[in-house]
PDB file of N, CA and C in Angstrom:
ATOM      1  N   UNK P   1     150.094 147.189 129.011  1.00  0.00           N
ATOM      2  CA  UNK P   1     150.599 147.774 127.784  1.00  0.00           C
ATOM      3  C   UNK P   1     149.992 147.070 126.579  1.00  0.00           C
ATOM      4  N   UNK P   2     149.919 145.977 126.592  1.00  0.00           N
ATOM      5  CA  UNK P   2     149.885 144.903 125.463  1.00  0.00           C
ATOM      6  C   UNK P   2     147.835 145.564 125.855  1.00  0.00           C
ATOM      7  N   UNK P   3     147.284 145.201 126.428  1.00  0.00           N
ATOM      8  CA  UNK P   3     145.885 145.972 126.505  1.00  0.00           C
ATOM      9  C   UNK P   3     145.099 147.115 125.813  1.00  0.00           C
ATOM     10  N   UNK P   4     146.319 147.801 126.328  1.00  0.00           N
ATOM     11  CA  UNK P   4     146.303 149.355 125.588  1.00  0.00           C
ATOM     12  C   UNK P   4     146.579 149.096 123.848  1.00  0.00           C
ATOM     13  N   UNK P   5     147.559 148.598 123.413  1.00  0.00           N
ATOM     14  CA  UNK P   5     147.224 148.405 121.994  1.00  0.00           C
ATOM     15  C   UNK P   5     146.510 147.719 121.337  1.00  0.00           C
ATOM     16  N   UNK P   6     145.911 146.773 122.001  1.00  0.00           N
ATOM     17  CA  UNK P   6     144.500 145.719 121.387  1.00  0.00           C
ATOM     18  C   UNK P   6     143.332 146.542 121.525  1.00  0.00           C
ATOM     19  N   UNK P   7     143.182 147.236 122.591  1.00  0.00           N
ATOM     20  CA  UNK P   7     142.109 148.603 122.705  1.00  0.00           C
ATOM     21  C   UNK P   7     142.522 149.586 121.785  1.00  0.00           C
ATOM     22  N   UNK P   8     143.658 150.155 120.982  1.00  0.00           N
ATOM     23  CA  UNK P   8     143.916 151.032 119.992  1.00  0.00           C
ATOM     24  C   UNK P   8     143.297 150.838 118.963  1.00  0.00           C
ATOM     25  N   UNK P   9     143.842 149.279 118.353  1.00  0.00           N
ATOM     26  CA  UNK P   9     144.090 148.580 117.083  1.00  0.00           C
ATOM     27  C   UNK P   9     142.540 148.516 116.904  1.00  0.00           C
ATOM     28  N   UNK P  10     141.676 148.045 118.288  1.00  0.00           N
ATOM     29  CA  UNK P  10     139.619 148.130 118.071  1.00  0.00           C
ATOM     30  C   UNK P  10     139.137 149.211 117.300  1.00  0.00           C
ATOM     31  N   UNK P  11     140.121 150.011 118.274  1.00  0.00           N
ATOM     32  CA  UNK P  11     139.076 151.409 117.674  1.00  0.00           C
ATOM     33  C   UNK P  11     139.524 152.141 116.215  1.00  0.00           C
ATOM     34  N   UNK P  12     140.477 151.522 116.287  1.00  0.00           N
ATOM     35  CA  UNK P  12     140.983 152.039 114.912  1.00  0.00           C
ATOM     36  C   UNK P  12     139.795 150.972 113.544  1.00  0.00           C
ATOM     37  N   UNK P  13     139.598 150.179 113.730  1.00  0.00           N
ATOM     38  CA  UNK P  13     138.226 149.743 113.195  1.00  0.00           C
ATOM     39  C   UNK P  13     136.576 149.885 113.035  1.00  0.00           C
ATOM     40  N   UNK P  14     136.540 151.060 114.426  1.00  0.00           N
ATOM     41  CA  UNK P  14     135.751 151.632 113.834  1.00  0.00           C
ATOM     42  C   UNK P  14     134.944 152.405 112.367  1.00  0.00           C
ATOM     43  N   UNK P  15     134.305 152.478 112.219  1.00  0.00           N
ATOM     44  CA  UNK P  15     133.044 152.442 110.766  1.00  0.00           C
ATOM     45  C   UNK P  15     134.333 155.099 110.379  1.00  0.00           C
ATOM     46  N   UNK P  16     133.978 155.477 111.356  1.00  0.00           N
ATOM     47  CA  UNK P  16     134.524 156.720 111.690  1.00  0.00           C
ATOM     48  C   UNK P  16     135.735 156.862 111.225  1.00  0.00           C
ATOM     49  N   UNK P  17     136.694 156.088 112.084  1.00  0.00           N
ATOM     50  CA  UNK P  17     138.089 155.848 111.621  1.00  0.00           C
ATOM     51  C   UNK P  17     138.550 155.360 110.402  1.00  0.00           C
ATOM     52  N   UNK P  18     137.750 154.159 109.750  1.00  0.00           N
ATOM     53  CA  UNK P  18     138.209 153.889 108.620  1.00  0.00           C
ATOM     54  C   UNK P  18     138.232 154.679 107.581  1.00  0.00           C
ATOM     55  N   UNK P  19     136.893 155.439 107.473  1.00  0.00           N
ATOM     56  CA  UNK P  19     136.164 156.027 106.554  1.00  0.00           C
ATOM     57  C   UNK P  19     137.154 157.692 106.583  1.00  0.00           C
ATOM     58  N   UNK P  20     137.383 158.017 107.623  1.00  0.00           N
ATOM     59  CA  UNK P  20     138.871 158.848 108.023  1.00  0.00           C
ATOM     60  C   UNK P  20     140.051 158.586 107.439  1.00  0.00           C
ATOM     61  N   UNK P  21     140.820 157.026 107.516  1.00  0.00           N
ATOM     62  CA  UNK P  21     142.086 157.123 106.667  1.00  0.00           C
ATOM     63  C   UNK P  21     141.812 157.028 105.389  1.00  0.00           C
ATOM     64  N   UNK P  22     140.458 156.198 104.856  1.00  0.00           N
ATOM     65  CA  UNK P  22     140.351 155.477 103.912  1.00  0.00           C
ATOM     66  C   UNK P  22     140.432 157.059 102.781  1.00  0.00           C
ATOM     67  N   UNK P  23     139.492 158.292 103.716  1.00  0.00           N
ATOM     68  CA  UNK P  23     139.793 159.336 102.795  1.00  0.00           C
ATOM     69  C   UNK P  23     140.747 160.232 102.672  1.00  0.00           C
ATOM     70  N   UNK P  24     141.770 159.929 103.777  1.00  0.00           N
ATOM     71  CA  UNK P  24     143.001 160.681 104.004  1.00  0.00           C
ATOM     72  C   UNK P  24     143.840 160.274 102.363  1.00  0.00           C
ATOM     73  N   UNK P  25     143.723 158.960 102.510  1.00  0.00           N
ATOM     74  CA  UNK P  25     144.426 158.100 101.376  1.00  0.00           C
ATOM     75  C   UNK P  25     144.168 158.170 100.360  1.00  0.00           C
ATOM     76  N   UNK P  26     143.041 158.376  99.989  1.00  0.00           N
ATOM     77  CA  UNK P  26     142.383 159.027  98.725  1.00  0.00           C
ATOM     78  C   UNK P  26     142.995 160.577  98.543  1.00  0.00           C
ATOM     79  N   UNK P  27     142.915 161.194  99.662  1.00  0.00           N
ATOM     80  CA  UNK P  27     143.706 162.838  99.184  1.00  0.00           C
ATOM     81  C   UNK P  27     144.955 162.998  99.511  1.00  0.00           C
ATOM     82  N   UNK P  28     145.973 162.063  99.935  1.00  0.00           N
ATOM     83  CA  UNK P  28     147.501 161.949  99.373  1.00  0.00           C
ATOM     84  C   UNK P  28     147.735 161.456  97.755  1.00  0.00           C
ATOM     85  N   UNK P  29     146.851 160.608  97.965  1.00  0.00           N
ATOM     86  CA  UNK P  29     146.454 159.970  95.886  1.00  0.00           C
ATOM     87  C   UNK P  29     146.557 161.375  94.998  1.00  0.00           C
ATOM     88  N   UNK P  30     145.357 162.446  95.591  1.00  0.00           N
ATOM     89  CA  UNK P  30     144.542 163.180  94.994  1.00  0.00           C
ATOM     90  C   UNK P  30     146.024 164.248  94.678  1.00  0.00           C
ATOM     91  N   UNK P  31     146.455 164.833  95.674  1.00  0.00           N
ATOM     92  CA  UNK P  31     147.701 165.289  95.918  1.00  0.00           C
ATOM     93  C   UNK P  31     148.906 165.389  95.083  1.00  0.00           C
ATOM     94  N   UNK P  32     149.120 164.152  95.048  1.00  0.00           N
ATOM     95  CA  UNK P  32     150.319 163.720  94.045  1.00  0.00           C
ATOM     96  C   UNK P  32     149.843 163.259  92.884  1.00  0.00           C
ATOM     97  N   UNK P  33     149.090 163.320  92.490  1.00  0.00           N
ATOM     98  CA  UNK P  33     148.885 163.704  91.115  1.00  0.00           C
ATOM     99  C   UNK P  33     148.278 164.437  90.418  1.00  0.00           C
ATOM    100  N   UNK P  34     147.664 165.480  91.467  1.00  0.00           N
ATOM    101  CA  UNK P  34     147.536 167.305  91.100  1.00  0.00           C
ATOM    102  C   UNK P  34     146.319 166.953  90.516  1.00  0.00           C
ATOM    103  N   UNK P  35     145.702 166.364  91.154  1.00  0.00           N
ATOM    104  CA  UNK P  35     143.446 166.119  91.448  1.00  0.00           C
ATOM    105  C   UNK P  35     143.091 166.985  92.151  1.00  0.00           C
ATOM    106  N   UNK P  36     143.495 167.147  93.003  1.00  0.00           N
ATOM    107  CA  UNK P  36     142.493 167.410  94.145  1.00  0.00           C
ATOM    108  C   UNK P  36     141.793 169.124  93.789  1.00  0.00           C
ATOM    109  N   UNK P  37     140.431 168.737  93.961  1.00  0.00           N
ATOM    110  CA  UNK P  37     139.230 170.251  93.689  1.00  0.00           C
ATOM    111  C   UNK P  37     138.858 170.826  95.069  1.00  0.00           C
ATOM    112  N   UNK P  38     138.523 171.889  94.789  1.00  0.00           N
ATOM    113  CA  UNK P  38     138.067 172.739  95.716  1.00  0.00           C
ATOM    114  C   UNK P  38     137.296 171.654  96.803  1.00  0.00           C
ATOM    115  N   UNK P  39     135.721 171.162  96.170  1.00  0.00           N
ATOM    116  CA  UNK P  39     134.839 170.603  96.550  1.00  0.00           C
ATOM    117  C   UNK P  39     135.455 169.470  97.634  1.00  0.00           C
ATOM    118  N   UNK P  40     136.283 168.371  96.934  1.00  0.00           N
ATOM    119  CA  UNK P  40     136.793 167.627  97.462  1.00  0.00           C
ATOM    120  C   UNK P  40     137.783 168.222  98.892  1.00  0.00           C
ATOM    121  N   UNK P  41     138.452 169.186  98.572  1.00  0.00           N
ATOM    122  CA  UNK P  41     139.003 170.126 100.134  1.00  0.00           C
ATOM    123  C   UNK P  41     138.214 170.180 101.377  1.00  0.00           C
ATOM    124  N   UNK P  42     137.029 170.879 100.650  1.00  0.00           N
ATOM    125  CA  UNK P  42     136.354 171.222 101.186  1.00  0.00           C
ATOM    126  C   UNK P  42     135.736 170.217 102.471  1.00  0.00           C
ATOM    127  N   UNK P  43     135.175 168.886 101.511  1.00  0.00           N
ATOM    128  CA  UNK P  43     134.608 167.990 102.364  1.00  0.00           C
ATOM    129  C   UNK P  43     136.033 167.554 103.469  1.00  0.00           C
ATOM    130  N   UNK P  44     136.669 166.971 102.967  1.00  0.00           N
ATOM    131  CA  UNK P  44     138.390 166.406 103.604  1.00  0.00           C
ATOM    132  C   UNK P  44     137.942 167.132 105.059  1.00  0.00           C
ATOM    133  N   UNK P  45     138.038 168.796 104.692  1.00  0.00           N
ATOM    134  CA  UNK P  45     138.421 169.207 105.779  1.00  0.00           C
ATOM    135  C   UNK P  45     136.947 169.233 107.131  1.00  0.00           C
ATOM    136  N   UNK P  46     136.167 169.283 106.581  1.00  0.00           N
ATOM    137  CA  UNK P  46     135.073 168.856 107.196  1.00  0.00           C
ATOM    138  C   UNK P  46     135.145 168.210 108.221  1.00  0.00           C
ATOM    139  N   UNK P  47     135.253 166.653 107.276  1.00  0.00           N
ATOM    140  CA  UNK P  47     135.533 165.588 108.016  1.00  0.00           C
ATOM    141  C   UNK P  47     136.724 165.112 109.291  1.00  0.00           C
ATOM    142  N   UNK P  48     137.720 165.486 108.568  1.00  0.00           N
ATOM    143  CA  UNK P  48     139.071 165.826 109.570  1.00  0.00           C
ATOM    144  C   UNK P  48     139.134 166.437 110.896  1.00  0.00           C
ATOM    145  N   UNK P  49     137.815 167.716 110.745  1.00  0.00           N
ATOM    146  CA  UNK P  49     137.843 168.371 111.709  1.00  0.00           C
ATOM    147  C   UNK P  49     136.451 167.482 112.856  1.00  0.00           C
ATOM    148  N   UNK P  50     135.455 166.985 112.038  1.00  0.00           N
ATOM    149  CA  UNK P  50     134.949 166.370 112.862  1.00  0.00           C
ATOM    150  C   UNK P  50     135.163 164.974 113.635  1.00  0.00           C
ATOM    151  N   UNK P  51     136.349 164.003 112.934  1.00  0.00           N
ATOM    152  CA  UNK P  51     136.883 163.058 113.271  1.00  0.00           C
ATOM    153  C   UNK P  51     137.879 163.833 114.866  1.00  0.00           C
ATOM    154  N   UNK P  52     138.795 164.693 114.233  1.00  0.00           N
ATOM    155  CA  UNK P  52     139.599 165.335 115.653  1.00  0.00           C
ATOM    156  C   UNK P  52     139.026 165.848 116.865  1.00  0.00           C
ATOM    157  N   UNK P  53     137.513 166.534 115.952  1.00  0.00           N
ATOM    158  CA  UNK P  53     136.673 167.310 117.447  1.00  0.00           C
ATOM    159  C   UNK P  53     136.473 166.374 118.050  1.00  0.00           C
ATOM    160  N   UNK P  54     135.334 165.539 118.173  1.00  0.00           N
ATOM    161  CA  UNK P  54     135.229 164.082 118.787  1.00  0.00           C
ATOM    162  C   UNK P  54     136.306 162.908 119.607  1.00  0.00           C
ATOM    163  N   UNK P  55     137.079 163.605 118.961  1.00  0.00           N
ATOM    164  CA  UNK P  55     138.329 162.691 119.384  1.00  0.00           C
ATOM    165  C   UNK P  55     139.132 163.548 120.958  1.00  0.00           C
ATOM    166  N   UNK P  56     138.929 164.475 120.133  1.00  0.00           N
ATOM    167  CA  UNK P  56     139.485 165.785 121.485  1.00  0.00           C
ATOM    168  C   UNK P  56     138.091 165.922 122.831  1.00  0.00           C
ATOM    169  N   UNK P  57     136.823 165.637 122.535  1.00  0.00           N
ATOM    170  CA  UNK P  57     135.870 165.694 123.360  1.00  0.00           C
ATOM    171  C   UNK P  57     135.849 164.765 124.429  1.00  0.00           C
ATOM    172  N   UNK P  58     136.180 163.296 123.644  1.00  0.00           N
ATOM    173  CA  UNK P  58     136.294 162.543 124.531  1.00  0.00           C
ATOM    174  C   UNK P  58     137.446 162.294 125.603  1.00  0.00           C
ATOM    175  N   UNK P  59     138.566 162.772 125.494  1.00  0.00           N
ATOM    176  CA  UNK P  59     139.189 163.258 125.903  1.00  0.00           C
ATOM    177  C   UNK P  59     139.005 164.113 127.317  1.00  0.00           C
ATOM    178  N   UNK P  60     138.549 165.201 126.501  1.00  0.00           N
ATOM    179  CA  UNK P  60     137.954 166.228 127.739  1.00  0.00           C
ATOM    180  C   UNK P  60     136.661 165.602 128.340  1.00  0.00           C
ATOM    181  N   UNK P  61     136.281 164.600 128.018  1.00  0.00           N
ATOM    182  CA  UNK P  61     135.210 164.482 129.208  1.00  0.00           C
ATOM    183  C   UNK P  61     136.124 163.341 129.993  1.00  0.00           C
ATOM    184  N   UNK P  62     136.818 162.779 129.650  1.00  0.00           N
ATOM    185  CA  UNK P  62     137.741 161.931 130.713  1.00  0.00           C
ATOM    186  C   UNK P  62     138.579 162.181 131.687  1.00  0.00           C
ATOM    187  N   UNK P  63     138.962 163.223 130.919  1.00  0.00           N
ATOM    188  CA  UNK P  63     139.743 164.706 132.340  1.00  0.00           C
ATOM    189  C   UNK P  63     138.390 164.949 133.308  1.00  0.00           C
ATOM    190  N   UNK P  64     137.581 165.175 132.853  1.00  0.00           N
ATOM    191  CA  UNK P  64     136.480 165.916 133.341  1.00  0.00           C
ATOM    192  C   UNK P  64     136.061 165.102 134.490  1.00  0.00           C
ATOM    193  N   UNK P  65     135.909 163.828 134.047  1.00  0.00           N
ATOM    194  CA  UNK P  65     135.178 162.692 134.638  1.00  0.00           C
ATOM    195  C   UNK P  65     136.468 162.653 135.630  1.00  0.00           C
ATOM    196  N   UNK P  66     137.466 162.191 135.552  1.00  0.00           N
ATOM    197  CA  UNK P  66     138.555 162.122 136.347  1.00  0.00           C
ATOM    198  C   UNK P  66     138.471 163.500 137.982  1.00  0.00           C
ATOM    199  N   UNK P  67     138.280 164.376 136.955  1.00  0.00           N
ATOM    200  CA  UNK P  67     138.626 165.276 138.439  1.00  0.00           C
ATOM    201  C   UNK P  67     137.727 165.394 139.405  1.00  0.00           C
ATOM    202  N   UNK P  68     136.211 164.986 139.110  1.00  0.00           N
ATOM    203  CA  UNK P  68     134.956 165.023 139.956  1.00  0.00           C
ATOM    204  C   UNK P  68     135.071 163.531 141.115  1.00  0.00           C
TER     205      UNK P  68
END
């Protein structure tokens, strides 16, 4: 158990991940105080979706890898 969260807490340091909350946090900022532009959406969601795809891939190749 204690493994599993020292392996979390790593990857959550990744260069990907940071750069992920660091801009999440920037568009709750952006949010609440009625900033946030199209442009800026735009990218957010970009990114969000490519941080989750990746995240969901690896995933599925571990199922994957698992059942062979």
């Amino acid at each position: 158990m204690k493994e599993k969260l020292i392996k979390r807490a790593a990857n959550l340091l990744s260069v990907k991940s940071i750069v992920t909350l660091v801009l999440t946090a920037v568009f709750a900022y952006m949010a609440v105080t009625g900033q946030i532009s199209q442009d800026f959406m735009t990218i957010y969601a970009v990114i969000i979706a490519f941080y989750f795809g990746t995240q969901s891939q690896k995933v599925q190749d571990a199922v994957d890898g698992e059942q062979k």
